[in-house]
């Protein structure tokens, strides 16, 4: 009896990267604590979404930026094993540096051409203090940088929405605004579930043409305004 | 004047086919239909012409009739290629046949496919679920344009035509056509540039005829022993390209050691195993076994 033709089988990797602002201002009014809580609470939901599509291997990591940038959780970690390590706030907002470092990781290799589109989530409460444009350019020069699902979350009214919008690169998809902990939890959960689920699908997309300009169709409820939250603190 | 006359013996192929298509593991979980379609037509049995066509419907929310689109694509390709084969005696020079194929076939296939999907659309109203999607996507779901209709049916196309004198391969969009020599050497019949992230060109792409890739070779003793046509769910299931190319060689080895009938009996099970352990996508494989005498 002959064995199955071909070599080793493999599920398709889906890289999910948190790009988190931990500048000094994130230490004010509990923003960094809320971010840590929101990401930690989202993990079981991500695991649930991933379990519903075992053919996508969800690999999570995180990069932080303040004065310079550094990988916070360096190795792409299977979502079932992913544990959040709390961020601490101090320093400036070197967002451009973080994007340059993410760009390096989206080269082929270490990425492969059979991967699913990566999901990049940029979270910030302020304005970049380094060369953001250079970092964004480095990211978009990479094919996987261009093909990535790029979402941004603005924490508080002082966030630079213009910069966050440039990161998204799609005028129909706006930065998610979080002016209080509840909104932040809601947005983090949405990115961790609905967007992840969409990115996990093997469905083909017509090249350069999809619902709202990203490589992956973003679930429509995103485009509806979020309900007003009772107490905006940020 | 007398001299030695050299006579070139014409070689002629015999062609046998096996193929299978399976619904992807992820589609089964979400209760979605198979978006792939496969068709084989050989009016003279194992004698040429033989036509194999495979299509992969996009399956995205916007392409909510792409399972029908792929079926129409396969039938259209077979019709057009059969007509071309029947007229191939008009092109005794293979170069002329190739040029005609390159210049005429892509636009003929696109034109016929579009006509058929538009006809299908107007003959088959929206289901409740389709109307809900169409209402979100189109300003006037009851008065959609031809471009909007073709998008609903979007699909790729891979096709192989074997006549008594040449092998023609055509590809639009993702998927693979491999040739395996008698010695087991594997190569791409058509090398299509891979687009990252599940993106593909399509029968519904603007000026889609520009994106067709083709391969052409005269039948000879060096013709491939096996041609493998597969949708991208297959190659995306292997850890690396080598593992996928190995499949082509393995099929030929198994046909030699067991039989084509054996492959036919096992193929569907193998493809289910690959989808479950790999990409989760629908998978279709068509194999043409050639013997040239």
Coordinates of C-alpha atoms in Angstrom, one line a residue:
Chain A
X1 CA 0.0 0.0 0.0
X2 CA 1.6 3.2 -1.1
X3 CA 1.8 6.2 1.2
X4 CA 0.4 9.6 0.5
X5 CA 2.4 11.3 -2.2
X6 CA 4.5 14.3 -1.3
X7 CA 6.5 15.6 1.6
X8 CA 5.7 16.8 5.1
X9 CA 2.4 18.7 5.5
X10 CA 2.1 21.9 7.4
X11 CA -0.6 24.4 8.5
X12 CA -0.1 28.0 7.3
X13 CA 1.5 30.4 9.7
X14 CA -0.3 33.6 10.7
X15 CA 1.9 36.1 12.4
X16 CA 0.1 38.4 14.9
X17 CA 2.3 41.3 16.2
X18 CA 1.3 43.8 18.9
X19 CA 3.3 47.0 18.4
X20 CA 2.8 48.8 21.8
X21 CA 3.6 52.3 22.9
X22 CA 5.1 52.2 26.4
X23 CA 6.3 55.8 26.5
X24 CA 6.2 57.8 29.7
X25 CA 2.7 59.2 29.0
X26 CA 1.3 55.7 29.0
X27 CA 2.0 55.6 32.7
X28 CA -0.5 58.3 33.4
X29 CA -4.1 57.5 34.4
X30 CA -3.6 53.8 34.3
X31 CA -3.2 53.5 30.5
X32 CA -0.4 50.9 30.5
X33 CA -2.2 48.9 33.2
X34 CA -5.3 48.9 31.1
X35 CA -3.4 47.9 28.0
X36 CA -1.7 45.0 29.8
X37 CA -5.1 43.9 31.2
X38 CA -6.8 44.1 27.8
X39 CA -4.2 42.1 26.0
X40 CA -4.1 39.5 28.8
X41 CA -7.8 39.1 28.8
X42 CA -7.9 38.8 25.0
X43 CA -5.7 35.7 25.0
X44 CA -8.4 33.1 25.7
X45 CA -10.6 34.7 23.0
X46 CA -7.7 34.4 20.5
X47 CA -7.1 30.8 21.5
X48 CA -10.8 30.1 20.9
X49 CA -10.7 31.7 17.4
X50 CA -7.5 29.8 16.6
X51 CA -9.1 26.5 17.7
X52 CA -11.9 27.0 15.3
X53 CA -9.4 27.1 12.4
X54 CA -6.6 24.7 13.1
X55 CA -5.2 25.0 9.6
X56 CA -3.9 28.5 10.5
X57 CA -1.0 28.4 13.0
X58 CA -1.4 31.6 14.9
X59 CA 2.0 32.9 16.1
X60 CA 2.0 35.9 18.5
X61 CA 4.7 38.2 19.6
X62 CA 5.1 41.8 20.7
X63 CA 7.4 44.8 20.2
X64 CA 7.5 47.8 22.5
X65 CA 8.7 51.3 21.8
X66 CA 9.6 54.2 24.0
X67 CA 13.2 55.6 23.9
X68 CA 14.2 53.3 21.0
X69 CA 12.3 50.0 20.5
X70 CA 12.8 46.4 21.5
X71 CA 11.1 43.1 21.1
X72 CA 9.0 42.5 24.2
X73 CA 8.1 38.9 23.3
X74 CA 10.6 38.1 20.7
X75 CA 9.8 34.6 19.4
X76 CA 6.7 34.0 17.4
X77 CA 4.7 32.0 20.0
X78 CA 1.9 29.5 19.4
X79 CA -1.2 31.2 20.7
X80 CA -2.0 28.3 23.0
X81 CA 1.4 28.9 24.7
X82 CA 1.3 32.7 24.6
X83 CA 1.6 34.5 27.9
X84 CA 1.5 38.2 28.3
X85 CA 4.3 40.0 30.1
X86 CA 3.4 43.3 31.5
X87 CA 4.7 46.4 29.8
X88 CA 6.1 49.3 31.9
X89 CA 5.9 52.9 30.8
X90 CA 8.9 55.3 30.5
X91 CA 10.7 57.4 27.9
X92 CA 9.9 58.7 24.5
X93 CA 7.9 57.4 21.5
X94 CA 10.2 55.9 18.9
X95 CA 7.5 54.4 16.8
X96 CA 9.5 54.6 13.6
X97 CA 12.2 52.4 15.1
X98 CA 9.6 49.8 16.0
X99 CA 8.2 49.7 12.5
X100 CA 11.7 49.2 11.1
X101 CA 12.3 46.3 13.4
X102 CA 8.9 44.7 12.4
X103 CA 9.9 45.2 8.8
X104 CA 13.0 43.2 9.3
X105 CA 10.9 40.3 10.6
X106 CA 8.6 40.4 7.6
X107 CA 11.4 39.6 5.1
X108 CA 11.4 36.3 3.2
X109 CA 13.0 34.5 5.0
X110 CA 12.1 34.3 7.9
X111 CA 8.6 34.6 6.5
X112 CA 7.6 32.2 3.8
X113 CA 5.5 32.8 0.7
X114 CA 2.8 30.3 1.9
X115 CA 2.0 32.2 5.1
X116 CA -1.3 33.9 5.7
X117 CA -1.3 37.7 5.8
X118 CA 0.2 38.9 9.1
X119 CA -1.9 41.1 11.4
X120 CA -0.1 44.1 12.8
X121 CA -1.7 46.1 15.6
X122 CA -0.2 49.5 16.5
X123 CA -1.3 51.0 19.8
X124 CA -0.2 54.5 20.8
X125 CA -1.3 57.4 23.0
X126 CA 1.0 60.1 21.5
X127 CA 3.1 61.4 18.7
X128 CA 6.2 59.7 17.4
X129 CA 9.5 61.2 18.6
X130 CA 11.6 59.7 15.8
X131 CA 11.4 59.3 12.1
X132 CA 8.0 57.6 11.7
X133 CA 7.9 58.0 7.9
X134 CA 11.2 56.2 7.5
X135 CA 9.9 53.3 9.6
X136 CA 6.6 53.1 7.7
X137 CA 8.5 53.2 4.4
X138 CA 10.7 50.3 5.6
X139 CA 7.6 48.3 6.5
X140 CA 5.8 49.0 3.2
X141 CA 8.9 48.2 1.1
X142 CA 8.4 44.6 2.3
X143 CA 5.8 42.6 0.3
X144 CA 4.5 41.1 3.6
X145 CA 4.4 44.6 5.1
X146 CA 2.1 45.7 2.3
X147 CA 0.0 42.6 2.4
X148 CA -0.4 42.7 6.2
X149 CA -3.6 43.6 7.9
X150 CA -2.7 46.8 9.7
X151 CA -4.9 48.1 12.5
X152 CA -4.2 50.9 14.9
X153 CA -5.7 51.8 18.3
X154 CA -5.5 55.4 19.6
X155 CA -5.4 55.6 23.4
X156 CA -6.7 59.0 24.5
X157 CA -7.2 62.3 22.8
X158 CA -3.5 63.1 22.4
X159 CA -2.8 60.2 20.1
X160 CA -1.6 61.2 16.6
X161 CA -4.5 59.9 14.5
X162 CA -2.8 61.1 11.3
X163 CA 0.2 58.9 11.9
X164 CA -2.0 56.0 13.0
X165 CA -4.1 56.4 9.8
X166 CA -0.9 56.4 7.7
X167 CA 0.0 53.1 9.3
X168 CA -3.3 51.6 8.3
X169 CA -2.9 52.8 4.8
X170 CA -6.6 52.6 3.9
X171 CA -8.8 55.7 4.1
X172 CA -11.9 53.6 4.7
X173 CA -10.5 52.0 7.9
X174 CA -10.0 54.4 10.8
X175 CA -7.9 54.1 13.9
X176 CA -9.9 52.7 16.8
X177 CA -10.4 55.3 19.5
X178 CA -10.1 54.2 23.1
X179 CA -10.7 57.0 25.6
X180 CA -11.3 54.7 28.6
X181 CA -10.4 51.2 29.7
X182 CA -13.7 49.6 28.6
X183 CA -13.2 50.9 25.0
X184 CA -9.6 49.6 25.0
X185 CA -10.7 46.2 26.1
X186 CA -13.4 46.2 23.4
X187 CA -11.0 47.2 20.6
X188 CA -8.3 44.7 21.7
X189 CA -10.9 41.9 21.8
X190 CA -12.2 42.8 18.4
X191 CA -8.7 42.8 16.8
X192 CA -7.9 39.5 18.6
X193 CA -11.1 37.8 17.4
X194 CA -12.9 39.2 14.4
X195 CA -9.8 40.4 12.5
X196 CA -7.9 37.2 13.4
X197 CA -10.7 35.0 12.2
X198 CA -10.9 36.9 8.9
X199 CA -7.1 36.7 8.4
X200 CA -7.2 32.9 9.1
X201 CA -9.4 32.1 6.2
X202 CA -7.9 30.5 3.1
X203 CA -10.4 32.2 0.7
X204 CA -8.7 33.9 -2.3
X205 CA -8.9 37.6 -2.8
X206 CA -8.9 39.3 -6.1
X207 CA -5.5 41.0 -6.4
X208 CA -5.7 44.7 -5.5
X209 CA -9.4 44.6 -5.1
X210 CA -11.4 43.8 -2.0
X211 CA -14.0 45.4 0.2
X212 CA -12.1 48.2 1.8
X213 CA -8.7 48.1 0.3
X214 CA -6.9 45.8 2.7
X215 CA -5.7 42.4 1.7
X216 CA -8.2 40.7 4.0
X217 CA -11.8 41.7 4.3
X218 CA -12.3 43.4 7.6
X219 CA -15.7 42.5 9.2
X220 CA -18.2 45.2 8.5
X221 CA -19.2 46.0 12.2
X222 CA -15.9 47.8 12.5
X223 CA -17.2 50.5 10.3
X224 CA -20.1 51.3 12.6
X225 CA -19.5 53.9 15.3
X226 CA -18.8 52.4 18.7
X227 CA -21.4 53.1 21.4
X228 CA -20.6 56.1 23.6
X229 CA -18.8 55.2 26.7
X230 CA -20.0 56.8 29.9
X231 CA -16.7 58.1 31.2
X232 CA -13.9 59.0 29.0
X233 CA -10.8 59.4 31.1
X234 CA -8.0 59.6 28.6
Chain B
X1 CA 17.9 10.5 -59.3
X2 CA 17.8 8.1 -56.4
X3 CA 18.9 8.7 -52.9
X4 CA 18.1 7.7 -49.3
X5 CA 14.8 9.1 -48.2
X6 CA 14.5 9.5 -44.5
X7 CA 11.1 9.1 -43.1
X8 CA 10.3 10.5 -39.6
X9 CA 8.0 8.2 -37.8
X10 CA 5.1 10.3 -36.3
X11 CA 4.7 9.6 -32.6
X12 CA 1.3 9.6 -31.1
X13 CA 0.3 9.8 -27.4
X14 CA -2.1 7.7 -25.4
X15 CA -3.6 9.6 -22.5
X16 CA -5.3 8.3 -19.3
X17 CA -6.8 10.5 -16.6
X18 CA -7.5 10.3 -12.9
X19 CA -8.7 13.2 -10.8
X20 CA -10.5 14.1 -7.6
X21 CA -11.7 17.2 -5.7
X22 CA -12.4 17.5 -2.0
X23 CA -14.0 20.2 0.1
X24 CA -11.5 21.8 2.3
X25 CA -11.4 21.0 6.0
X26 CA -12.0 24.6 6.9
X27 CA -15.0 24.8 4.5
X28 CA -16.5 21.7 6.1
X29 CA -16.2 23.3 9.5
X30 CA -18.0 26.4 8.3
X31 CA -20.6 24.5 6.2
X32 CA -19.3 26.1 2.9
X33 CA -19.4 24.4 -0.5
X34 CA -16.4 23.2 -2.5
X35 CA -15.3 26.1 -4.7
X36 CA -13.1 24.0 -6.9
X37 CA -14.3 22.2 -10.1
X38 CA -12.6 19.7 -12.4
X39 CA -13.5 18.4 -15.8
X40 CA -12.0 16.0 -18.3
X41 CA -13.1 15.4 -21.8
X42 CA -11.6 12.8 -24.2
X43 CA -14.0 12.0 -27.0
X44 CA -11.7 9.3 -28.4
X45 CA -10.9 7.5 -25.2
X46 CA -7.2 7.2 -24.7
X47 CA -6.5 8.7 -28.1
X48 CA -6.2 12.5 -28.4
X49 CA -7.6 15.1 -28.1
X50 CA -7.8 15.1 -24.3
X51 CA -8.7 18.2 -22.3
X52 CA -8.3 18.6 -18.6
X53 CA -9.5 21.8 -16.9
X54 CA -9.5 22.8 -13.2
X55 CA -10.9 26.0 -11.6
X56 CA -10.8 27.4 -8.1
X57 CA -13.6 29.8 -7.2
X58 CA -12.5 32.6 -4.9
X59 CA -14.9 31.8 -2.1
X60 CA -14.8 35.2 -0.5
X61 CA -17.9 37.1 0.6
X62 CA -17.9 39.2 -2.5
X63 CA -17.6 36.2 -4.8
X64 CA -20.6 34.5 -3.5
X65 CA -21.3 32.5 -6.6
X66 CA -17.7 31.5 -7.3
X67 CA -18.5 27.8 -7.0
X68 CA -20.7 28.2 -10.0
X69 CA -18.1 30.4 -11.6
X70 CA -15.5 27.6 -11.4
X71 CA -17.9 25.1 -12.9
X72 CA -18.7 27.5 -15.8
X73 CA -14.9 28.1 -16.2
X74 CA -14.2 24.4 -16.6
X75 CA -16.9 23.8 -19.1
X76 CA -16.0 26.9 -21.1
X77 CA -12.3 25.9 -21.2
X78 CA -13.2 22.5 -22.5
X79 CA -15.5 23.8 -25.2
X80 CA -13.0 26.4 -26.4
X81 CA -10.1 24.0 -26.3
X82 CA -12.0 21.3 -28.1
X83 CA -12.9 23.7 -30.9
X84 CA -9.2 24.6 -31.1
X85 CA -8.2 21.0 -31.2
X86 CA -10.6 20.2 -34.0
X87 CA -9.2 23.1 -36.0
X88 CA -5.6 22.2 -35.2
X89 CA -5.2 20.5 -38.5
X90 CA -5.3 24.0 -39.9
X91 CA -2.0 24.6 -38.2
X92 CA 0.4 21.9 -39.5
X93 CA 3.2 24.1 -38.2
X94 CA 3.3 23.9 -34.4
X95 CA 4.7 27.4 -34.2
X96 CA 1.5 28.6 -35.9
X97 CA -0.6 26.6 -33.5
X98 CA 1.2 28.1 -30.5
X99 CA 0.8 31.6 -31.9
X100 CA -2.9 31.1 -32.5
X101 CA -3.3 29.7 -29.0
X102 CA -1.5 32.6 -27.4
X103 CA -3.3 35.2 -29.4
X104 CA -6.8 33.9 -29.5
X105 CA -7.6 31.4 -26.7
X106 CA -7.3 33.7 -23.6
X107 CA -9.7 36.3 -25.0
X108 CA -12.1 33.6 -26.3
X109 CA -12.2 31.9 -23.0
X110 CA -12.8 35.1 -21.1
X111 CA -15.5 36.3 -23.5
X112 CA -17.4 33.0 -23.3
X113 CA -17.1 32.7 -19.6
X114 CA -18.4 36.2 -19.1
X115 CA -21.4 35.6 -21.4
X116 CA -22.2 32.4 -19.5
X117 CA -21.9 33.8 -16.0
X118 CA -24.0 36.9 -16.9
X119 CA -26.6 34.6 -18.4
X120 CA -26.6 32.4 -15.3
X121 CA -27.0 35.5 -13.1
X122 CA -30.1 36.8 -14.8
X123 CA -31.6 33.3 -15.0
X124 CA -31.1 32.7 -11.3
X125 CA -32.3 35.3 -8.8
X126 CA -30.6 36.0 -5.5
X127 CA -31.1 33.7 -2.6
X128 CA -32.0 35.5 0.7
X129 CA -28.4 35.2 1.9
X130 CA -27.0 36.5 -1.4
X131 CA -29.4 39.4 -1.4
X132 CA -28.2 40.4 2.0
X133 CA -24.6 40.4 0.8
X134 CA -25.4 42.1 -2.5
X135 CA -27.3 44.9 -0.7
X136 CA -24.2 45.7 1.3
X137 CA -21.9 45.5 -1.7
X138 CA -23.8 47.2 -4.5
X139 CA -25.7 50.4 -4.7
X140 CA -28.4 48.7 -6.9
X141 CA -28.4 45.0 -6.3
X142 CA -31.3 44.7 -8.7
X143 CA -29.4 46.6 -11.4
X144 CA -25.8 45.4 -11.1
X145 CA -23.3 46.0 -13.9
X146 CA -21.6 43.2 -15.9
X147 CA -18.4 43.8 -13.9
X148 CA -20.2 43.4 -10.6
X149 CA -21.8 40.2 -11.9
X150 CA -18.5 38.6 -13.0
X151 CA -17.0 39.5 -9.6
X152 CA -19.7 37.3 -7.9
X153 CA -18.5 34.4 -10.0
X154 CA -14.7 35.0 -9.8
X155 CA -12.5 32.0 -10.3
X156 CA -9.1 30.9 -11.6
X157 CA -8.4 28.5 -14.5
X158 CA -5.8 25.8 -15.3
X159 CA -6.1 23.7 -18.5
X160 CA -4.2 21.2 -20.5
X161 CA -4.9 20.2 -24.1
X162 CA -3.2 17.1 -25.6
X163 CA -3.5 16.6 -29.3
X164 CA -1.7 14.1 -31.5
X165 CA 0.9 16.7 -32.2
X166 CA 1.2 19.1 -29.2
X167 CA 0.6 19.7 -25.5
X168 CA -0.8 23.1 -24.6
X169 CA -1.1 24.3 -21.0
X170 CA -2.9 27.5 -19.9
X171 CA -3.1 29.1 -16.5
X172 CA -4.9 32.2 -15.1
X173 CA -4.5 32.7 -11.4
X174 CA -3.1 30.5 -8.7
X175 CA -2.6 26.8 -8.7
X176 CA 0.0 24.6 -10.4
X177 CA 0.7 22.6 -13.6
X178 CA 3.6 20.2 -13.2
X179 CA 5.3 18.0 -15.7
X180 CA 7.0 14.8 -14.6
X181 CA 9.4 13.2 -17.1
X182 CA 9.8 9.4 -17.5
X183 CA 12.9 9.7 -15.3
X184 CA 10.9 11.4 -12.6
X185 CA 12.2 14.9 -13.1
X186 CA 9.6 17.5 -12.0
X187 CA 9.2 21.0 -13.5
X188 CA 6.5 23.6 -13.9
X189 CA 4.8 23.5 -17.2
X190 CA 3.7 27.1 -16.6
X191 CA 5.5 29.2 -14.0
X192 CA 3.1 31.7 -12.6
X193 CA 4.3 34.4 -10.3
X194 CA 3.1 33.7 -6.8
X195 CA 1.1 36.6 -5.3
X196 CA 1.4 36.7 -1.5
X197 CA -1.4 36.5 0.9
X198 CA -4.1 34.5 -0.9
X199 CA -4.4 37.1 -3.6
X200 CA -4.8 36.0 -7.2
X201 CA -5.7 37.2 -10.7
X202 CA -8.9 35.9 -12.0
X203 CA -11.3 35.4 -14.8
X204 CA -13.1 38.5 -13.5
X205 CA -10.0 40.7 -13.4
X206 CA -10.0 43.7 -15.6
X207 CA -8.5 42.7 -19.0
X208 CA -8.0 39.2 -17.6
X209 CA -6.7 37.9 -20.9
X210 CA -3.4 39.8 -20.1
X211 CA -2.7 37.5 -17.1
X212 CA -2.9 34.2 -18.9
X213 CA 0.3 32.2 -18.9
X214 CA 0.9 29.3 -21.4
X215 CA 3.2 26.5 -22.2
X216 CA 3.5 24.7 -25.5
X217 CA 5.5 21.7 -26.7
X218 CA 5.4 19.3 -29.6
X219 CA 4.7 15.7 -28.8
X220 CA 7.9 13.7 -28.9
X221 CA 9.6 10.8 -27.1
X222 CA 10.7 13.4 -24.5
X223 CA 7.1 14.4 -23.7
X224 CA 6.3 14.3 -20.0
X225 CA 5.1 10.9 -18.7
X226 CA 2.7 12.6 -16.3
X227 CA 1.1 16.0 -16.0
X228 CA -0.3 17.1 -12.7
X229 CA -2.8 20.0 -12.4
X230 CA -3.7 21.2 -8.9
X231 CA -5.4 24.1 -7.1
X232 CA -3.4 26.2 -4.7
X233 CA -4.9 24.4 -1.6
X234 CA -2.6 21.5 -2.6
X235 CA 0.8 23.3 -2.8
X236 CA -0.2 25.5 0.3
X237 CA -0.5 22.3 2.3
X238 CA 3.2 21.3 2.1
X239 CA 5.8 22.6 4.5
X240 CA 8.0 23.6 1.5
X241 CA 8.0 23.7 -2.3
X242 CA 10.2 20.5 -2.4
X243 CA 7.5 18.6 -0.6
X244 CA 4.9 19.7 -3.1
X245 CA 7.1 18.9 -6.1
X246 CA 7.9 15.5 -4.5
X247 CA 4.2 14.7 -4.9
X248 CA 4.5 14.9 -8.7
X249 CA 7.3 12.4 -8.7
X250 CA 5.6 10.1 -6.2
X251 CA 2.4 9.9 -8.3
X252 CA 4.4 8.7 -11.2
X253 CA 6.3 6.1 -9.0
X254 CA 3.0 4.9 -7.6
X255 CA 1.4 4.5 -11.0
X256 CA 4.4 2.5 -12.1
X257 CA 4.6 0.3 -9.0
X258 CA 0.9 -0.1 -8.4
X259 CA -1.4 1.2 -11.2
X260 CA -3.3 4.2 -12.3
X261 CA -6.5 2.5 -11.1
X262 CA -4.9 2.2 -7.6
X263 CA -4.2 6.0 -7.6
X264 CA -7.8 6.5 -8.7
X265 CA -9.0 4.5 -5.7
X266 CA -6.8 6.4 -3.2
X267 CA -6.7 9.9 -4.5
X268 CA -9.7 11.3 -2.7
X269 CA -8.5 10.0 0.6
X270 CA -5.1 11.4 0.1
X271 CA -6.4 14.8 -0.7
X272 CA -8.7 14.8 2.4
X273 CA -5.6 14.0 4.5
X274 CA -3.7 16.8 2.9
X275 CA -6.4 19.4 3.4
X276 CA -6.9 18.4 7.1
X277 CA -3.1 18.4 7.9
X278 CA -2.3 21.3 5.7
X279 CA -4.0 24.4 4.3
X280 CA -7.6 23.5 5.1
X281 CA -8.5 24.7 1.6
X282 CA -10.5 22.8 -1.1
X283 CA -8.0 20.7 -3.0
X284 CA -8.3 19.4 -6.6
X285 CA -5.8 17.3 -8.4
X286 CA -6.0 16.0 -12.0
X287 CA -3.4 13.7 -13.5
X288 CA -2.8 12.9 -17.1
X289 CA -0.7 9.8 -17.8
X290 CA 0.9 10.0 -21.2
X291 CA 2.4 7.2 -23.3
X292 CA 4.1 8.3 -26.5
X293 CA 4.7 5.6 -29.2

